[in-house]
Structures are given as structure tokens and as C-alpha cells.
Amino acid sequence: MFLYVVMAFWAGAGLVFNTRLSGMMASALAPSGALMTFIALWTGALWGKPTWGTWWVWDARLTSELILLFLYFGFMALQAAIDDPRRADKAGAVLALTGVVNIPIIYFSVQWWNTLHQGSSVSLKSAPTMAAVMFTGMIVMALGFWMYSIAATLLRVRCIILERERRSDWVAQYARTLN
């Protein structure tokens, strides 16, 4: 969810300030966010089968998370469908900013509706309600996902920059230094 907020921030900054790098950052963040959302839904289904007795229920949290996955896919598809990168960035920014409305819906869904999902186990206001071993594992995995997302995004944005600037002299010089 946070990756989508960051993606929407970069897309909005590109729309408002007309900066090329902002649109490139938004484009670079989308695949990592889609991957993390897919993993969350997939592992949730694996956990849900023995816990709830079913792979999927049309629960508010699950449905809004599935909508998030479709927003990521839609963002990437929209950008791929438009040939002009500047127009693609603007169209993607409008979609990303519209879709950011879904983030509080996902977060507060367990409070707003009676769902299968429990409330928050970790809060800034109180101690975690889970075992210390589970909390430590969760923090380590969250940091691992963040490090992956940062590294993958930086590599992707470098590739996007090189692709968009492929006819520039500096890219030709950069390619010569690699050989």
C-alpha cells in the first residue's frame, strides 16, 4: 500500500511540476508494488484455506486489496499503451492519483465493516499483540521487502532513463565506457 502512495506522490509531482524524472520514478515503482500486492493476496489465500476453510472470500480487505492489484496492472498497461512517454506519464498520474483513494479503504476496512480480518496487531500507540518471535520475523521480512523494492526501483529507473534518452550523446558515451 505504501508503494502505491509513493508511486502516486511521484506521479502527482510529475503532473504538477512537469518533471520527467517523477514520471519515471512512478513507472519504476509500479512493478514492485504489483509484485508485493500479488504476494500478499497469494500468501493470504494459502493462509486462508486452513484458517477460514476457503481460498477466497469477498471480504472488504481482500476485495479492496484486489482492486489495488488491478490499479497497479491498469497503471502499467495504460503507460504501455501510449507511445509518447510524456503523455503516458500524465495519463498514468491521473490514474494513480484517482486510485490512491483505495489506500485508506484498505487500511480502515476492518474497522469500517464487519469482516473476517482481525484488527491491527501492531500499533504505534501500544505494544504488539503478537509473540515477540513473530514480530521480529515480520520486521525482518518487511525490511527485506523494502530493500528489494528500493533496489529494484532504482535499477528500473536507470533503465527507463537510458531507454528514454537512448538517442542522447551522453548515453552513447556511457555505452562506450561500458564496452
CSV table of C-alpha atoms in Angstrom, one decimal:
chain,number,residue,atom,x,y,z
A,1,MET,CA,0.0,0.0,0.0
A,2,PHE,CA,2.8,2.4,0.9
A,3,LEU,CA,4.5,1.7,-2.5
A,4,TYR,CA,1.2,2.9,-4.2
A,5,VAL,CA,1.2,6.1,-2.1
A,6,VAL,CA,4.8,6.7,-3.1
A,7,MET,CA,4.0,6.0,-6.7
A,8,ALA,CA,1.1,8.3,-6.6
A,9,PHE,CA,3.3,11.0,-5.0
A,10,TRP,CA,5.8,10.8,-7.8
A,11,ALA,CA,3.1,10.7,-10.4
A,12,GLY,CA,1.4,13.7,-8.9
A,13,ALA,CA,4.7,15.6,-8.6
A,14,GLY,CA,5.4,14.9,-12.3
A,15,LEU,CA,1.9,16.2,-13.2
A,16,VAL,CA,2.1,19.3,-11.1
A,17,PHE,CA,5.8,20.3,-11.7
A,18,ASN,CA,6.1,18.7,-15.2
A,19,THR,CA,9.3,16.9,-14.3
A,20,ARG,CA,10.4,13.9,-16.3
A,21,LEU,CA,12.1,12.0,-13.5
A,22,SER,CA,8.9,12.0,-11.4
A,23,GLY,CA,7.0,10.1,-14.1
A,24,MET,CA,9.9,7.7,-14.5
A,25,MET,CA,10.0,7.1,-10.7
A,26,ALA,CA,6.3,6.3,-10.7
A,27,SER,CA,6.8,3.9,-13.6
A,28,ALA,CA,9.7,2.2,-11.9
A,29,LEU,CA,7.7,1.7,-8.6
A,30,ALA,CA,4.7,0.1,-10.2
A,31,PRO,CA,6.1,-3.4,-10.8
A,32,SER,CA,7.4,-3.8,-7.3
A,33,GLY,CA,4.1,-2.7,-5.8
A,34,ALA,CA,2.2,-5.1,-8.1
A,35,LEU,CA,4.5,-7.9,-7.1
A,36,MET,CA,4.1,-7.2,-3.3
A,37,THR,CA,0.3,-6.9,-3.7
A,38,PHE,CA,0.2,-10.2,-5.6
A,39,ILE,CA,2.3,-11.9,-2.9
A,40,ALA,CA,0.1,-10.6,-0.2
A,41,LEU,CA,-3.0,-11.9,-1.9
A,42,TRP,CA,-1.5,-15.2,-2.8
A,43,THR,CA,0.0,-16.0,0.6
A,44,GLY,CA,-3.2,-14.7,2.2
A,45,ALA,CA,-5.1,-17.3,0.2
A,46,LEU,CA,-2.6,-20.0,1.3
A,47,TRP,CA,-3.1,-19.0,4.9
A,48,GLY,CA,-6.9,-18.5,4.5
A,49,LYS,CA,-7.6,-22.1,3.3
A,50,PRO,CA,-6.7,-23.8,6.6
A,51,THR,CA,-7.8,-20.9,8.7
A,52,TRP,CA,-11.2,-20.0,7.2
A,53,GLY,CA,-11.7,-23.1,5.1
A,54,THR,CA,-11.7,-21.3,1.8
A,55,TRP,CA,-9.1,-19.8,-0.6
A,56,TRP,CA,-11.1,-16.6,-1.1
A,57,VAL,CA,-14.0,-14.7,0.4
A,58,TRP,CA,-15.3,-11.4,-0.8
A,59,ASP,CA,-14.2,-9.7,2.3
A,60,ALA,CA,-13.7,-5.9,2.4
A,61,ARG,CA,-10.0,-6.1,3.0
A,62,LEU,CA,-9.4,-8.8,0.3
A,63,THR,CA,-11.6,-7.1,-2.3
A,64,SER,CA,-10.0,-3.7,-1.8
A,65,GLU,CA,-6.5,-5.3,-1.9
A,66,LEU,CA,-7.5,-7.0,-5.2
A,67,ILE,CA,-8.6,-3.6,-6.5
A,68,LEU,CA,-5.2,-2.3,-5.6
A,69,LEU,CA,-3.6,-5.1,-7.7
A,70,PHE,CA,-5.9,-4.1,-10.6
A,71,LEU,CA,-4.8,-0.4,-10.2
A,72,TYR,CA,-1.2,-1.4,-10.5
A,73,PHE,CA,-1.9,-3.5,-13.6
A,74,GLY,CA,-4.0,-0.7,-15.0
A,75,PHE,CA,-1.3,1.8,-14.4
A,76,MET,CA,1.3,-0.3,-16.1
A,77,ALA,CA,-1.0,-1.2,-19.0
A,78,LEU,CA,-2.0,2.4,-19.5
A,79,GLN,CA,1.6,3.6,-19.7
A,80,ALA,CA,2.5,0.8,-22.1
A,81,ALA,CA,-0.5,1.6,-24.4
A,82,ILE,CA,0.6,5.2,-25.0
A,83,ASP,CA,3.6,5.6,-27.3
A,84,ASP,CA,4.6,9.1,-26.1
A,85,PRO,CA,6.3,8.8,-22.7
A,86,ARG,CA,5.2,12.3,-21.6
A,87,ARG,CA,1.6,11.6,-22.4
A,88,ALA,CA,1.8,8.2,-20.8
A,89,ASP,CA,3.2,9.7,-17.6
A,90,LYS,CA,0.4,12.2,-17.4
A,91,ALA,CA,-2.3,9.6,-18.1
A,92,GLY,CA,-0.7,7.3,-15.5
A,93,ALA,CA,-0.5,10.1,-13.0
A,94,VAL,CA,-4.3,10.8,-13.3
A,95,LEU,CA,-5.0,7.0,-12.7
A,96,ALA,CA,-2.5,6.8,-9.8
A,97,LEU,CA,-4.0,9.9,-8.1
A,98,THR,CA,-7.5,8.6,-8.6
A,99,GLY,CA,-6.6,5.2,-7.3
A,100,VAL,CA,-4.9,6.5,-4.1
A,101,VAL,CA,-8.4,6.8,-2.7
A,102,ASN,CA,-8.4,3.0,-2.3
A,103,ILE,CA,-5.5,3.0,0.2
A,104,PRO,CA,-7.5,4.3,3.3
A,105,ILE,CA,-10.3,2.0,2.3
A,106,ILE,CA,-7.9,-1.0,2.5
A,107,TYR,CA,-6.4,0.2,5.8
A,108,PHE,CA,-9.6,1.0,7.6
A,109,SER,CA,-11.7,-1.8,6.1
A,110,VAL,CA,-11.5,-3.9,9.2
A,111,GLN,CA,-12.8,-1.0,11.3
A,112,TRP,CA,-15.5,0.2,9.0
A,113,TRP,CA,-17.0,-3.2,8.1
A,114,ASN,CA,-17.6,-6.5,9.9
A,115,THR,CA,-15.0,-8.7,8.1
A,116,LEU,CA,-13.1,-11.9,8.6
A,117,HIS,CA,-9.9,-10.0,9.2
A,118,GLN,CA,-8.9,-9.0,12.7
A,119,GLY,CA,-7.9,-5.6,13.7
A,120,SER,CA,-4.3,-4.3,13.7
A,121,SER,CA,-1.8,-6.4,15.6
A,122,VAL,CA,0.9,-3.7,15.5
A,123,SER,CA,0.2,-0.1,16.5
A,124,LEU,CA,2.3,3.0,17.3
A,125,LYS,CA,0.1,3.6,20.4
A,126,SER,CA,0.5,0.2,22.1
A,127,ALA,CA,2.8,-2.8,22.3
A,128,PRO,CA,2.3,-5.5,19.6
A,129,THR,CA,-0.3,-8.1,20.4
A,130,MET,CA,1.7,-10.9,18.8
A,131,ALA,CA,4.5,-13.0,20.0
A,132,ALA,CA,8.0,-11.4,20.0
A,133,VAL,CA,9.3,-14.1,17.6
A,134,MET,CA,6.6,-13.4,15.1
A,135,PHE,CA,7.0,-9.6,15.5
A,136,THR,CA,10.8,-9.9,14.9
A,137,GLY,CA,10.2,-12.1,11.8
A,138,MET,CA,7.6,-9.6,10.5
A,139,ILE,CA,10.0,-6.7,10.9
A,140,VAL,CA,12.9,-8.5,9.3
A,141,MET,CA,10.7,-9.5,6.3
A,142,ALA,CA,9.3,-6.0,6.0
A,143,LEU,CA,12.8,-4.6,5.9
A,144,GLY,CA,13.8,-7.2,3.3
A,145,PHE,CA,10.8,-6.3,1.1
A,146,TRP,CA,11.7,-2.6,1.5
A,147,MET,CA,15.3,-3.2,0.5
A,148,TYR,CA,14.2,-5.2,-2.5
A,149,SER,CA,11.7,-2.5,-3.6
A,150,ILE,CA,14.3,0.3,-3.3
A,151,ALA,CA,17.0,-1.7,-5.2
A,152,ALA,CA,14.6,-2.8,-7.9
A,153,THR,CA,13.1,0.7,-8.3
A,154,LEU,CA,16.5,2.3,-8.7
A,155,LEU,CA,17.6,-0.3,-11.3
A,156,ARG,CA,14.3,0.1,-13.2
A,157,VAL,CA,14.5,3.9,-13.2
A,158,ARG,CA,18.1,3.8,-14.5
A,159,CYS,CA,16.8,1.5,-17.3
A,160,ILE,CA,13.9,3.8,-18.1
A,161,ILE,CA,16.2,6.9,-18.2
A,162,LEU,CA,18.6,5.1,-20.6
A,163,GLU,CA,15.7,3.9,-22.8
A,164,ARG,CA,14.1,7.3,-23.0
A,165,GLU,CA,17.4,9.1,-23.6
A,166,ARG,CA,18.9,6.5,-25.9
A,167,ARG,CA,19.5,9.0,-28.7
A,168,SER,CA,21.4,11.4,-26.5
A,169,ASP,CA,25.1,11.8,-26.7
A,170,TRP,CA,25.7,11.1,-23.0
A,171,VAL,CA,24.0,7.7,-23.4
A,172,ALA,CA,26.3,6.8,-26.3
A,173,GLN,CA,29.3,7.9,-24.3
A,174,TYR,CA,28.1,5.8,-21.3
A,175,ALA,CA,27.6,2.8,-23.6
A,176,ARG,CA,31.2,3.2,-24.9
A,177,THR,CA,32.6,3.3,-21.4
A,178,LEU,CA,30.8,0.0,-20.6
A,179,ASN,CA,32.5,-1.7,-23.5
